[in-house]
Amino acid sequence: DAKTTQPPSMDCAEGRAANLPCNHSTISGNEYVYWYRQIHSQGPQYIIHGLKNNETNEMASLIITEDRKSSTLILPHATLRDTAVYYCIVRGYSNYQLIWGAGTKLIIKP
Amino acid sequence: DTGVSQDPRHKITKRGQNVTFRCDPISEHNRLYWYRQTLGQGPEFLTYFQNEAQLEKSRLLSDRFSAERPKGSFSTLEIQRTEQGDSAMYLCASSLQFGTGVTGNTIYFGEGSWLTVV
């Protein structure tokens, strides 16, 4: 079973920040939080990952709570092309297997 | 393009035929993974290789499924005697076993190979 819980769907207005939450209350100290997204009919796209510090790259920011039991992916200025299913995954450093939950279907509205 | 490459992207086959999918990983990646995804579900892990060794194959769905990575570079996934239930997207991914830097040993996916069994 997936180690994460995400809302099944969210809407966001184009140009606004999209904040996607994820709960991972059973995360272990050496497990990372990864985010991927999947646009319809395409392969999953890596977005960002982190261990305990907040992270930012050209696509998004990842905010991890101090107790590491939850995190938030932030897309700072959502566009229509960000409409996708977003998956939050907990993974040990060298674990070979990603266990996928149902993800959050994010719909960006004009 | 230096990403994970999969071929063919789409395959329609008759029930009972054999099909083979090819995956070319990111060139320096020593780990290669196969996943399957059906409509409305997240990807499901099938098997993975570290270099040419297949280290986990217990998740292959049946003995009709097999995978190879003969020289530790590209890989093939073969499905023998296809059934309608095999219709799905087959995803290949690759990573380093131990990575450094920002992306570390992140797993990167290809665009997938869609299989339709009629």
XYZ file of C-alpha atoms in Angstrom:
228
model
C 0.000 0.000 0.000
C 1.030 3.562 -0.641
C 2.540 5.361 2.328
C 0.986 8.685 1.353
C -2.469 10.253 1.360
C -3.494 12.955 -1.096
C -6.799 14.644 -1.918
C -8.314 13.068 -5.038
C -8.791 16.340 -6.883
C -8.146 20.074 -6.746
C -8.841 23.112 -8.886
C -6.684 26.177 -9.303
C -7.040 29.339 -11.355
C -4.489 29.965 -14.060
C -1.729 32.274 -12.861
C -2.310 31.491 -9.215
C -0.180 29.303 -6.985
C -1.273 25.681 -6.777
C -0.648 24.100 -3.380
C -0.893 20.318 -3.318
C -0.825 18.656 0.103
C 0.429 15.192 0.993
C 0.325 13.286 4.265
C 3.040 10.751 5.027
C 2.709 10.249 8.759
C 4.632 6.941 8.825
C 7.698 8.227 6.996
C 11.020 6.946 8.294
C 14.017 9.133 9.008
C 15.915 8.022 5.897
C 13.000 8.222 3.479
C 12.666 10.960 0.898
C 9.493 12.605 -0.379
C 9.268 12.575 -4.176
C 6.758 14.297 -6.406
C 5.908 13.235 -9.932
C 3.158 14.285 -12.266
C 1.496 12.560 -15.147
C -0.131 14.432 -17.945
C -2.804 12.446 -19.740
C -1.419 9.433 -21.605
C 2.210 10.355 -20.951
C 4.859 8.820 -18.704
C 5.360 10.200 -15.190
C 7.500 13.325 -15.008
C 9.804 13.920 -12.061
C 9.187 17.257 -10.353
C 11.158 17.519 -7.131
C 12.205 15.635 -4.020
C 13.416 16.373 -0.522
C 14.435 14.820 2.770
C 13.733 17.421 5.443
C 14.714 20.825 4.084
C 12.512 22.835 1.797
C 13.535 22.541 -1.825
C 12.994 24.661 -4.919
C 13.767 24.111 -8.562
C 12.630 25.574 -11.856
C 9.355 23.673 -11.728
C 8.172 23.869 -8.145
C 8.853 24.259 -4.445
C 8.551 21.538 -1.836
C 7.730 22.416 1.749
C 8.204 19.623 4.296
C 6.908 20.102 7.831
C 9.374 19.944 10.678
C 8.006 16.606 11.892
C 8.161 15.348 8.279
C 4.663 13.940 8.482
C 3.335 16.060 5.666
C 4.474 18.148 2.742
C 3.155 20.598 0.181
C 4.104 20.930 -3.453
C 3.784 24.475 -4.725
C 3.492 25.400 -8.377
C 4.021 29.148 -8.127
C 2.221 30.332 -11.255
C 0.012 27.563 -12.575
C -0.666 27.331 -16.299
C -3.139 25.213 -18.228
C -0.272 22.846 -19.062
C 0.055 22.005 -15.370
C -3.238 20.114 -15.490
C -2.200 16.576 -14.531
C -2.310 13.910 -11.844
C 0.275 14.677 -9.156
C 1.770 11.854 -7.130
C 3.516 12.145 -3.791
C 5.750 9.139 -3.051
C 7.894 8.192 -0.081
C 11.079 6.347 -1.007
C 14.089 5.092 0.863
C 17.377 6.361 -0.582
C 18.250 3.404 -2.759
C 14.891 1.676 -2.848
C 14.221 0.253 -6.258
C 10.443 0.321 -6.018
C 8.139 3.322 -6.112
C 4.730 2.651 -4.581
C 2.121 4.867 -6.183
C -1.137 5.975 -4.620
C -4.068 7.470 -6.467
C -2.538 10.957 -6.651
C -4.275 14.312 -6.910
C -5.923 15.312 -10.162
C -5.112 19.007 -10.505
C -7.232 20.993 -12.925
C -6.058 24.471 -13.867
C -8.938 26.664 -14.945
C -8.618 29.705 -17.230
C 16.955 13.901 -26.385
C 18.866 12.191 -23.584
C 15.853 10.873 -21.677
C 14.493 7.338 -21.399
C 13.367 6.127 -24.801
C 10.719 3.474 -25.420
C 9.705 1.726 -28.613
C 7.125 1.222 -29.980
C 4.921 3.876 -28.452
C 1.779 2.067 -29.522
C 1.160 -1.570 -30.340
C -2.062 -3.286 -31.305
C -1.888 -7.047 -31.339
C -4.229 -9.981 -31.577
C -4.824 -12.172 -28.562
C -2.320 -14.980 -28.423
C 0.471 -13.128 -30.208
C 3.793 -12.274 -28.617
C 4.911 -8.673 -28.214
C 8.236 -7.117 -27.297
C 8.950 -3.627 -26.019
C 12.346 -1.994 -26.020
C 13.733 0.542 -23.575
C 16.880 2.634 -23.874
C 17.726 4.186 -20.502
C 19.573 7.408 -19.789
C 23.100 6.539 -20.817
C 24.943 6.589 -17.491
C 22.138 4.952 -15.498
C 22.890 1.458 -14.222
C 19.393 0.696 -12.930
C 16.475 0.044 -15.252
C 12.871 -0.567 -14.212
C 9.680 -1.787 -15.818
C 6.217 -0.746 -14.632
C 2.717 -1.328 -15.916
C -0.123 1.152 -15.726
C -3.797 0.567 -16.438
C -6.349 3.323 -16.885
C -7.103 5.258 -13.719
C -4.405 3.541 -11.673
C -0.909 4.495 -10.627
C 2.029 2.604 -12.116
C 2.640 -0.918 -10.830
C 6.205 -2.173 -10.413
C 7.136 -5.254 -12.453
C 10.889 -5.783 -12.358
C 14.260 -4.057 -12.316
C 17.854 -4.536 -13.381
C 21.081 -3.349 -11.901
C 23.515 -3.393 -14.782
C 22.720 -6.673 -16.535
C 21.469 -8.488 -13.429
C 17.736 -8.800 -12.894
C 17.527 -8.331 -9.147
C 13.783 -8.429 -8.647
C 11.326 -10.270 -10.834
C 8.796 -11.695 -8.439
C 6.360 -8.933 -9.387
C 6.177 -9.944 -13.012
C 2.519 -10.686 -13.546
C 2.857 -14.213 -14.861
C 5.360 -16.501 -16.525
C 4.229 -15.027 -19.836
C 6.161 -11.891 -18.930
C 9.924 -11.775 -19.197
C 12.547 -9.070 -19.363
C 16.179 -8.954 -20.390
C 19.023 -6.507 -20.274
C 21.802 -8.475 -21.927
C 24.635 -5.956 -21.933
C 23.511 -3.688 -19.166
C 22.329 -1.058 -21.593
C 18.954 -1.378 -23.345
C 16.245 -3.728 -22.094
C 13.366 -5.639 -23.612
C 10.075 -6.688 -22.057
C 8.332 -9.580 -23.772
C 4.781 -10.718 -23.268
C 3.984 -14.126 -24.708
C 0.517 -15.331 -25.662
C -1.054 -11.962 -24.992
C -4.448 -11.716 -23.354
C -6.931 -8.852 -23.374
C -6.090 -8.152 -19.733
C -2.552 -7.290 -20.781
C -3.821 -4.119 -22.425
C -2.061 -1.326 -20.566
C 0.766 1.172 -20.770
C 4.183 -0.328 -20.103
C 6.610 2.138 -18.590
C 10.356 1.945 -18.499
C 12.445 4.019 -16.102
C 16.089 4.361 -15.180
C 18.291 5.736 -12.434
C 21.697 5.607 -10.872
C 22.019 3.266 -7.930
C 23.900 5.917 -5.969
C 23.685 9.458 -7.172
C 25.005 12.762 -6.001
C 23.979 16.313 -6.586
C 20.514 17.766 -6.807
C 18.832 14.856 -8.544
C 20.735 12.078 -6.800
C 19.375 8.667 -7.740
C 16.031 9.947 -8.967
C 14.081 7.537 -11.145
C 13.214 8.963 -14.568
C 10.466 7.549 -16.749
C 10.006 7.192 -20.451
C 6.851 8.091 -22.325
C 5.521 4.563 -22.163
C 4.437 1.918 -24.651
C 0.704 1.462 -25.047
C -0.449 -2.091 -25.688
C -3.905 -2.932 -26.957
C -4.812 -6.600 -27.251
C -7.815 -7.272 -29.475
